[in-house]
Amino acid sequence: DGLVSGTGEKLRVVYPGILSRSGPDFRDSVVTTDSGRWLKGDVEVHLRSSQWQAHGHHRDPAYNGVVLHLVFWDDEGKAALLENGERVPVLVVAKSWEVGDEPLPGGLPCQARAEDDEALGRILDEAGVERFYGQVTHLEQDMAAKEPSRVLYEGLMVALGYSQNKEAFMELAQRLPLGLLETLVKDKPPPQRVLILQALLLGTAGLLLASVVGMEWRQLREAWQTYGGGESMSQRRWRIAGVRPTNRPQRRLLGMGYLLARSLGKGLVGTLMELLDRASTPRSLAEGLKVIASGSEREPALIGWGRAAAMVVNVVLPFAAAWARLTSQSSLARQAEIVYRRHPLLEENEVTHHMRNQLGLGRGIIRTACRQQGLLHLYKVFCSQGSCLRCPLSGRSSEHKIRGNV
């Protein structure tokens, strides 16, 4: 309240969003206007409105999701121009202060929650399971249109990557279908299978020249020229700068070559479902997806436990539940949910860190990956939609429901 755009329109911040590490300053913000419009998207912050163009944001597609340009002074007197030709309002802080209205409320409803830790844990567990079955439903829908092995392969490829590389991994999976890879290497001896798969993945991705130090680059290049050699993706499709060396897509693709080679005998679906069946603990399932470089524990893993665990929680377990429904395997469906509920914590990401701080939660409450997924679900369904009063953590929700679009 008390905020005014450069054109005199009154604005209210429903949800401030999450502070971003790259691109626009805040993501998933929700703002309403006095005309009843809801603005949902990114917010960019500058001292002066002229800095929008001075920083080149009007030429950068990464800023096309901006819905509000927050500035202290408006030295241009016009809306911010996006790369796609649209314009977004400028919120002038200095002008808002001059209005003299009441300041923004002291905090979000969930920051004054009254639930005890046990009740909060139940809400997060329920939210996590709701997210899980939302993923299951999406996978079932995908399997109605695609081969199950293709759905699993594409899911694993997307889960390999840093968030800003997910679209590039999906493009690669579509350019290089699983069936083609299996056909090209099925009659080759095991060591050669790995080399060919790695060369095809790196070469099609356009990353062969940027492969990691220490790999047999000449052999990879020769394998690419022999079995691939088609059109490659632009290296600009990949985010490499600012990504830790152990998380770069080149290493992930080298690791994927090993995973695919392991699955050739029983197929990708059969291999991972057998891995789930044999897993003695939730943690051991992720261990089965790890790939150690050069077979040495002293070398950084191509796919370490942290990334493997994320693949298990976000892809393997939801896929197993969807596959179980499709094939009428009730015991497999139950096992997938049990492992999901008990799976240990994943590495914290930007959203889970933000939500823990927003709710003032200690790590003692967030004990499982399921509860982490619950934080993600609440953020997506309520926080980023400006639906605070419907959220079960607000203390004002009469329905106490957590369901929503996932």
Short mmCIF file of C-alpha atoms in Angstrom, two decimals:
data_model
loop_
_atom_site.label_atom_id
_atom_site.label_comp_id
_atom_site.label_asym_id
_atom_site.label_seq_id
_atom_site.Cartn_x
_atom_site.Cartn_y
_atom_site.Cartn_z
CA ASP A 1 0.00 0.00 0.00
CA GLY A 2 1.09 3.59 -0.56
CA LEU A 3 3.11 2.65 -3.66
CA VAL A 4 2.58 4.64 -6.86
CA SER A 5 3.80 3.89 -10.39
CA GLY A 6 5.34 6.52 -12.63
CA THR A 7 1.92 7.01 -14.28
CA GLY A 8 0.17 7.55 -10.94
CA GLU A 9 -1.31 4.06 -10.62
CA LYS A 10 -1.48 2.77 -7.04
CA LEU A 11 0.16 -0.60 -6.44
CA ARG A 12 0.20 -3.12 -3.62
CA VAL A 13 2.85 -5.78 -3.10
CA VAL A 14 1.08 -9.04 -2.27
CA TYR A 15 4.23 -11.15 -2.25
CA PRO A 16 7.77 -9.74 -2.66
CA GLY A 17 9.16 -12.85 -4.36
CA ILE A 18 12.53 -14.44 -3.97
CA LEU A 19 15.88 -12.66 -4.26
CA SER A 20 17.54 -14.00 -7.40
CA ARG A 21 21.21 -14.79 -7.89
CA SER A 22 21.19 -13.92 -11.59
CA GLY A 23 18.99 -12.03 -14.04
CA PRO A 24 16.17 -9.88 -12.58
CA ASP A 25 16.61 -9.05 -8.89
CA PHE A 26 13.42 -10.75 -7.64
CA ARG A 27 11.52 -13.73 -9.06
CA ASP A 28 7.87 -14.74 -8.64
CA SER A 29 6.72 -11.43 -7.19
CA VAL A 30 2.98 -10.64 -7.04
CA VAL A 31 1.69 -7.08 -7.29
CA THR A 32 -1.87 -5.76 -7.67
CA THR A 33 -3.00 -2.42 -9.10
CA ASP A 34 -5.89 -0.15 -8.14
CA SER A 35 -7.57 -1.13 -11.43
CA GLY A 36 -7.69 -4.78 -10.31
CA ARG A 37 -4.80 -6.15 -12.38
CA TRP A 38 -2.52 -8.84 -10.93
CA LEU A 39 1.10 -8.66 -12.00
CA LYS A 40 2.98 -11.93 -11.45
CA GLY A 41 6.62 -12.23 -12.44
CA ASP A 42 10.04 -10.69 -11.97
CA VAL A 43 11.00 -7.31 -10.49
CA GLU A 44 14.15 -5.39 -11.41
CA VAL A 45 15.54 -2.76 -9.04
CA HIS A 46 17.62 0.31 -9.97
CA LEU A 47 18.50 3.63 -8.42
CA ARG A 48 17.39 5.50 -11.59
CA SER A 49 14.97 4.39 -14.31
CA SER A 50 17.51 5.22 -17.04
CA GLN A 51 19.72 2.37 -15.78
CA TRP A 52 17.29 -0.12 -17.39
CA GLN A 53 18.60 0.73 -20.85
CA ALA A 54 22.08 1.61 -19.63
CA HIS A 55 22.42 -2.01 -18.40
CA GLY A 56 21.06 -3.40 -21.68
CA HIS A 57 17.97 -5.04 -20.18
CA HIS A 58 15.83 -3.85 -23.12
CA ARG A 59 17.90 -6.13 -25.37
CA ASP A 60 18.01 -9.16 -23.03
CA PRO A 61 15.27 -11.84 -23.34
CA ALA A 62 16.06 -12.93 -19.77
CA TYR A 63 14.22 -9.80 -18.62
CA ASN A 64 11.02 -10.44 -20.59
CA GLY A 65 9.43 -11.85 -17.43
CA VAL A 66 9.76 -8.53 -15.57
CA VAL A 67 6.38 -7.10 -14.52
CA LEU A 68 7.64 -4.13 -12.49
CA HIS A 69 10.68 -1.84 -12.61
CA LEU A 70 11.38 -0.56 -9.09
CA VAL A 71 13.44 2.65 -8.97
CA PHE A 72 14.17 5.37 -6.45
CA TRP A 73 14.12 8.18 -9.01
CA ASP A 74 12.41 8.27 -12.39
CA ASP A 75 14.70 10.31 -14.62
CA GLU A 76 13.01 9.19 -17.87
CA GLY A 77 9.28 9.37 -17.22
CA LYS A 78 8.31 6.32 -19.28
CA ALA A 79 7.58 2.63 -18.82
CA ALA A 80 10.43 0.15 -19.15
CA LEU A 81 10.75 -1.44 -22.61
CA LEU A 82 11.26 -5.22 -22.77
CA GLU A 83 13.14 -7.10 -25.49
CA ASN A 84 9.82 -8.52 -26.77
CA GLY A 85 8.42 -5.02 -27.32
CA GLU A 86 6.13 -4.90 -24.29
CA ARG A 87 6.35 -2.23 -21.60
CA VAL A 88 6.10 -2.61 -17.82
CA PRO A 89 5.27 0.01 -15.18
CA VAL A 90 7.92 1.85 -13.22
CA LEU A 91 7.41 2.02 -9.45
CA VAL A 92 9.02 5.18 -8.10
CA VAL A 93 9.94 4.80 -4.44
CA ALA A 94 10.61 8.51 -3.86
CA LYS A 95 7.19 9.40 -5.28
CA SER A 96 5.53 6.75 -3.12
CA TRP A 97 7.08 8.22 0.01
CA GLU A 98 5.65 11.61 -0.89
CA VAL A 99 2.11 10.20 -0.92
CA GLY A 100 2.22 9.76 2.86
CA ASP A 101 0.05 6.64 3.03
CA GLU A 102 0.50 3.86 5.57
CA PRO A 103 3.61 1.72 5.01
CA LEU A 104 3.52 -1.89 3.95
CA PRO A 105 2.46 -4.41 6.61
CA GLY A 106 5.22 -5.69 8.83
CA GLY A 107 5.32 -9.14 7.32
CA LEU A 108 3.56 -12.00 5.58
CA PRO A 109 0.82 -13.98 7.40
CA CYS A 110 2.94 -17.12 7.51
CA GLN A 111 5.68 -15.28 9.39
CA ALA A 112 3.36 -15.06 12.39
CA ARG A 113 2.19 -18.68 12.22
CA ALA A 114 0.91 -20.29 15.42
CA GLU A 115 1.39 -23.96 14.53
CA ASP A 116 3.58 -26.10 16.73
CA ASP A 117 6.40 -28.02 15.11
CA GLU A 118 4.40 -31.26 14.92
CA ALA A 119 1.46 -29.59 13.17
CA LEU A 120 3.83 -27.76 10.83
CA GLY A 121 5.57 -31.02 10.01
CA ARG A 122 2.25 -32.63 9.07
CA ILE A 123 1.42 -29.71 6.75
CA LEU A 124 4.81 -29.96 5.05
CA ASP A 125 4.52 -33.74 4.70
CA GLU A 126 1.09 -33.38 3.12
CA ALA A 127 2.36 -30.65 0.79
CA GLY A 128 5.32 -32.80 -0.21
CA VAL A 129 3.11 -35.78 -1.02
CA GLU A 130 0.75 -33.50 -2.95
CA ARG A 131 3.71 -32.34 -5.07
CA PHE A 132 4.77 -35.97 -5.57
CA TYR A 133 1.38 -37.04 -6.92
CA GLY A 134 1.20 -33.96 -9.10
CA GLN A 135 4.44 -35.15 -10.71
CA VAL A 136 3.02 -38.68 -10.99
CA THR A 137 -0.04 -37.36 -12.82
CA HIS A 138 2.10 -35.37 -15.27
CA LEU A 139 4.20 -38.46 -15.98
CA GLU A 140 1.09 -40.58 -16.55
CA GLN A 141 -0.11 -38.01 -19.07
CA ASP A 142 3.28 -38.05 -20.80
CA MET A 143 3.24 -41.85 -20.99
CA ALA A 144 -0.14 -41.72 -22.70
CA ALA A 145 1.59 -39.94 -25.60
CA LYS A 146 5.17 -41.30 -25.45
CA GLU A 147 7.01 -44.52 -24.74
CA PRO A 148 7.64 -44.88 -20.96
CA SER A 149 11.39 -45.30 -21.55
CA ARG A 150 11.45 -42.01 -23.46
CA VAL A 151 9.59 -40.23 -20.65
CA LEU A 152 12.05 -41.56 -18.07
CA TYR A 153 15.08 -40.69 -20.24
CA GLU A 154 13.90 -37.11 -20.82
CA GLY A 155 13.15 -36.69 -17.12
CA LEU A 156 16.60 -37.88 -16.10
CA MET A 157 18.26 -35.62 -18.66
CA VAL A 158 16.42 -32.55 -17.36
CA ALA A 159 17.23 -33.51 -13.75
CA LEU A 160 20.94 -33.68 -14.57
CA GLY A 161 21.28 -29.97 -14.95
CA TYR A 162 21.69 -26.73 -13.11
CA SER A 163 18.32 -24.92 -13.21
CA GLN A 164 19.25 -22.64 -16.10
CA ASN A 165 20.36 -25.61 -18.22
CA LYS A 166 17.15 -27.65 -17.92
CA GLU A 167 15.72 -26.44 -21.23
CA ALA A 168 18.99 -27.22 -23.00
CA PHE A 169 19.05 -30.74 -21.55
CA MET A 170 15.48 -31.32 -22.76
CA GLU A 171 16.38 -30.07 -26.22
CA LEU A 172 19.34 -32.45 -26.28
CA ALA A 173 17.15 -35.38 -25.21
CA GLN A 174 14.74 -34.61 -28.04
CA ARG A 175 17.52 -34.23 -30.61
CA LEU A 176 19.14 -37.48 -29.46
CA PRO A 177 16.32 -39.96 -28.64
CA LEU A 178 16.99 -42.92 -26.39
CA GLY A 179 16.01 -45.41 -29.10
CA LEU A 180 18.66 -44.02 -31.45
CA LEU A 181 21.36 -44.22 -28.79
CA GLU A 182 20.47 -47.81 -27.92
CA THR A 183 20.49 -48.84 -31.59
CA LEU A 184 23.91 -47.32 -32.24
CA VAL A 185 25.69 -49.04 -29.34
CA LYS A 186 23.79 -52.28 -28.61
CA ASP A 187 26.25 -54.48 -30.57
CA LYS A 188 29.39 -52.76 -29.30
CA PRO A 189 31.59 -54.06 -26.42
CA PRO A 190 30.91 -52.31 -23.04
CA PRO A 191 33.95 -49.95 -22.95
CA GLN A 192 33.20 -48.77 -26.50
CA ARG A 193 29.53 -48.23 -25.63
CA VAL A 194 30.43 -45.68 -22.99
CA LEU A 195 32.78 -43.79 -25.31
CA ILE A 196 30.25 -43.65 -28.16
CA LEU A 197 27.41 -42.54 -25.89
CA GLN A 198 29.56 -39.82 -24.35
CA ALA A 199 30.70 -38.62 -27.77
CA LEU A 200 27.14 -38.49 -29.11
CA LEU A 201 25.87 -36.60 -26.06
CA LEU A 202 28.71 -34.08 -26.01
CA GLY A 203 28.85 -33.68 -29.77
CA THR A 204 25.12 -33.13 -30.23
CA ALA A 205 25.14 -30.71 -27.29
CA GLY A 206 27.85 -28.68 -28.98
CA LEU A 207 30.10 -29.20 -25.97
CA LEU A 208 32.68 -31.64 -27.33
CA LEU A 209 35.34 -28.95 -27.71
CA ALA A 210 34.65 -27.81 -24.15
CA SER A 211 34.81 -31.28 -22.57
CA VAL A 212 36.48 -31.64 -19.18
CA VAL A 213 40.22 -31.75 -18.70
CA GLY A 214 41.67 -35.23 -18.46
CA MET A 215 39.23 -37.03 -20.75
CA GLU A 216 40.41 -38.70 -23.94
CA TRP A 217 39.28 -35.85 -26.17
CA ARG A 218 40.79 -37.35 -29.34
CA GLN A 219 38.88 -40.62 -28.90
CA LEU A 220 35.67 -38.75 -28.18
CA ARG A 221 36.13 -36.63 -31.32
CA GLU A 222 36.79 -39.70 -33.47
CA ALA A 223 33.72 -41.47 -32.07
CA TRP A 224 31.61 -38.37 -32.78
CA GLN A 225 32.88 -38.20 -36.36
CA THR A 226 32.16 -41.91 -36.88
CA TYR A 227 28.76 -42.31 -35.22
CA GLY A 228 27.45 -38.77 -35.04
CA GLY A 229 28.67 -35.81 -36.98
CA GLY A 230 25.21 -34.27 -37.37
CA GLU A 231 24.07 -30.78 -36.49
CA SER A 232 25.06 -29.68 -32.99
CA MET A 233 23.36 -27.32 -30.59
CA SER A 234 24.83 -23.88 -30.12
CA GLN A 235 27.16 -23.70 -27.14
CA ARG A 236 25.30 -20.50 -26.22
CA ARG A 237 22.30 -22.65 -25.26
CA TRP A 238 24.23 -23.77 -22.20
CA ARG A 239 24.94 -21.90 -18.98
CA ILE A 240 28.56 -22.63 -18.10
CA ALA A 241 29.89 -19.38 -16.66
CA GLY A 242 29.29 -19.17 -12.94
CA VAL A 243 28.56 -22.91 -12.64
CA ARG A 244 30.87 -24.88 -10.37
CA PRO A 245 33.21 -27.11 -12.41
CA THR A 246 31.76 -30.30 -10.88
CA ASN A 247 28.24 -29.22 -11.91
CA ARG A 248 28.97 -28.25 -15.50
CA PRO A 249 26.90 -29.93 -18.23
CA GLN A 250 29.95 -31.53 -19.83
CA ARG A 251 30.57 -33.64 -16.72
CA ARG A 252 26.89 -34.48 -16.34
CA LEU A 253 26.77 -35.75 -19.93
CA LEU A 254 29.88 -37.86 -19.43
CA GLY A 255 28.13 -39.37 -16.41
CA MET A 256 24.93 -39.95 -18.39
CA GLY A 257 26.96 -41.95 -20.89
CA TYR A 258 27.84 -44.39 -18.11
CA LEU A 259 24.24 -44.57 -16.83
CA LEU A 260 22.86 -45.33 -20.28
CA ALA A 261 25.53 -47.96 -20.92
CA ARG A 262 24.60 -49.69 -17.65
CA SER A 263 20.95 -49.93 -18.68
CA LEU A 264 21.36 -51.46 -22.13
CA GLY A 265 20.70 -55.04 -21.05
CA LYS A 266 17.37 -54.60 -19.26
CA GLY A 267 16.45 -51.21 -20.66
CA LEU A 268 16.31 -47.94 -18.75
CA VAL A 269 12.95 -48.62 -17.12
CA GLY A 270 13.80 -52.19 -16.15
CA THR A 271 17.22 -51.20 -14.77
CA LEU A 272 15.90 -48.41 -12.53
CA MET A 273 12.87 -50.37 -11.33
CA GLU A 274 15.19 -53.23 -10.37
CA LEU A 275 17.43 -50.73 -8.58
CA LEU A 276 14.42 -49.50 -6.60
CA ASP A 277 13.40 -53.06 -5.77
CA ARG A 278 16.88 -53.91 -4.47
CA ALA A 279 17.44 -50.67 -2.52
CA SER A 280 17.84 -51.51 1.17
CA THR A 281 17.50 -47.87 2.23
CA PRO A 282 16.33 -44.65 0.52
CA ARG A 283 19.93 -43.46 0.48
CA SER A 284 21.17 -46.60 -1.27
CA LEU A 285 18.89 -45.90 -4.24
CA ALA A 286 20.78 -42.70 -5.02
CA GLU A 287 24.06 -44.54 -4.53
CA GLY A 288 23.04 -46.73 -7.47
CA LEU A 289 22.86 -43.68 -9.74
CA LYS A 290 26.26 -42.25 -8.82
CA VAL A 291 28.97 -42.22 -11.46
CA ILE A 292 32.58 -42.00 -10.29
CA ALA A 293 35.05 -40.59 -12.79
CA SER A 294 37.70 -43.09 -13.92
CA GLY A 295 36.44 -45.51 -11.29
CA SER A 296 38.36 -43.64 -8.58
CA GLU A 297 36.70 -42.41 -5.39
CA ARG A 298 39.43 -39.77 -5.11
CA GLU A 299 38.26 -38.05 -8.32
CA PRO A 300 35.20 -35.75 -8.30
CA ALA A 301 32.13 -37.75 -9.28
CA LEU A 302 30.62 -37.16 -12.70
CA ILE A 303 27.26 -37.64 -10.97
CA GLY A 304 27.65 -37.36 -7.21
CA TRP A 305 25.25 -38.44 -4.49
CA GLY A 306 23.61 -35.02 -4.27
CA ARG A 307 22.65 -34.90 -7.96
CA ALA A 308 21.73 -38.59 -7.96
CA ALA A 309 19.43 -38.03 -4.97
CA ALA A 310 17.71 -35.14 -6.75
CA MET A 311 17.16 -37.43 -9.76
CA VAL A 312 15.66 -40.09 -7.49
CA VAL A 313 13.23 -37.76 -5.71
CA ASN A 314 12.18 -35.69 -8.72
CA VAL A 315 12.17 -38.35 -11.44
CA VAL A 316 12.76 -41.98 -10.48
CA LEU A 317 10.24 -42.26 -7.62
CA PRO A 318 7.40 -40.32 -9.33
CA PHE A 319 8.05 -42.32 -12.50
CA ALA A 320 7.95 -45.59 -10.53
CA ALA A 321 4.55 -44.65 -9.07
CA ALA A 322 3.21 -43.66 -12.52
CA TRP A 323 4.62 -46.84 -14.07
CA ALA A 324 3.07 -48.88 -11.26
CA ARG A 325 -0.34 -47.39 -11.99
CA LEU A 326 0.06 -48.07 -15.70
CA THR A 327 1.07 -51.70 -15.12
CA SER A 328 -1.20 -52.37 -12.08
CA GLN A 329 1.69 -52.96 -9.64
CA SER A 330 0.21 -51.77 -6.35
CA SER A 331 3.20 -52.92 -4.28
CA LEU A 332 5.58 -50.88 -6.44
CA ALA A 333 3.36 -47.82 -6.06
CA ARG A 334 3.37 -48.18 -2.26
CA GLN A 335 7.13 -48.69 -2.18
CA ALA A 336 7.75 -45.58 -4.29
CA GLU A 337 5.73 -43.40 -1.90
CA ILE A 338 7.34 -44.92 1.21
CA VAL A 339 10.86 -44.31 -0.13
CA TYR A 340 9.85 -40.77 -1.10
CA ARG A 341 8.50 -39.99 2.39
CA ARG A 342 11.66 -41.33 4.05
CA HIS A 343 14.29 -40.04 1.64
CA PRO A 344 17.01 -37.97 3.35
CA LEU A 345 17.44 -34.28 2.65
CA LEU A 346 18.51 -33.07 -0.75
CA GLU A 347 20.95 -30.23 -1.24
CA GLU A 348 19.21 -26.95 -0.42
CA ASN A 349 18.25 -24.80 -3.39
CA GLU A 350 17.33 -21.15 -3.77
CA VAL A 351 13.62 -21.66 -3.07
CA THR A 352 13.93 -24.00 -0.08
CA HIS A 353 16.50 -21.64 1.48
CA HIS A 354 14.17 -18.70 0.87
CA MET A 355 11.17 -20.53 2.36
CA ARG A 356 13.07 -21.62 5.47
CA ASN A 357 14.07 -18.01 6.08
CA GLN A 358 10.59 -16.71 5.33
CA LEU A 359 9.03 -19.13 7.84
CA GLY A 360 11.86 -18.89 10.37
CA LEU A 361 12.39 -22.65 10.31
CA GLY A 362 15.30 -24.46 11.88
CA ARG A 363 16.78 -27.45 10.12
CA GLY A 364 15.26 -29.72 12.77
CA ILE A 365 11.80 -29.40 11.22
CA ILE A 366 12.98 -29.96 7.64
CA ARG A 367 14.28 -33.49 8.15
CA THR A 368 13.33 -35.19 4.87
CA ALA A 369 13.31 -34.52 1.15
CA CYS A 370 9.53 -34.84 1.32
CA ARG A 371 9.33 -31.77 3.57
CA GLN A 372 11.70 -29.88 1.30
CA GLN A 373 9.37 -30.72 -1.58
CA GLY A 374 6.52 -29.47 0.60
CA LEU A 375 8.22 -26.09 0.84
CA LEU A 376 8.54 -26.01 -2.95
CA HIS A 377 4.86 -26.92 -3.34
CA LEU A 378 3.65 -24.22 -0.94
CA TYR A 379 5.85 -21.65 -2.66
CA LYS A 380 4.54 -22.51 -6.13
CA VAL A 381 0.86 -22.91 -5.25
CA PHE A 382 0.46 -20.09 -2.71
CA CYS A 383 3.43 -17.72 -2.31
CA SER A 384 4.17 -17.11 -6.00
CA GLN A 385 0.44 -16.75 -6.74
CA GLY A 386 -0.18 -14.17 -4.02
CA SER A 387 -2.59 -16.59 -2.32
CA CYS A 388 -1.42 -16.02 1.25
CA LEU A 389 -4.88 -16.15 2.80
CA ARG A 390 -5.57 -19.60 1.32
CA CYS A 391 -2.28 -21.04 2.54
CA PRO A 392 -2.51 -23.40 5.54
CA LEU A 393 0.52 -21.65 7.06
CA SER A 394 -1.15 -18.24 7.14
CA GLY A 395 -3.28 -19.01 10.20
CA ARG A 396 -6.26 -17.55 8.31
CA SER A 397 -7.11 -20.31 5.88
CA SER A 398 -10.57 -21.65 6.71
CA GLU A 399 -10.24 -24.69 4.43
CA HIS A 400 -6.73 -25.76 5.49
CA LYS A 401 -6.13 -27.24 2.05
CA ILE A 402 -2.85 -27.34 0.23
CA ARG A 403 -3.97 -28.57 -3.17
CA GLY A 404 -3.31 -26.47 -6.21
CA ASN A 405 -1.84 -26.56 -9.68
CA VAL A 406 1.58 -28.15 -9.77
#
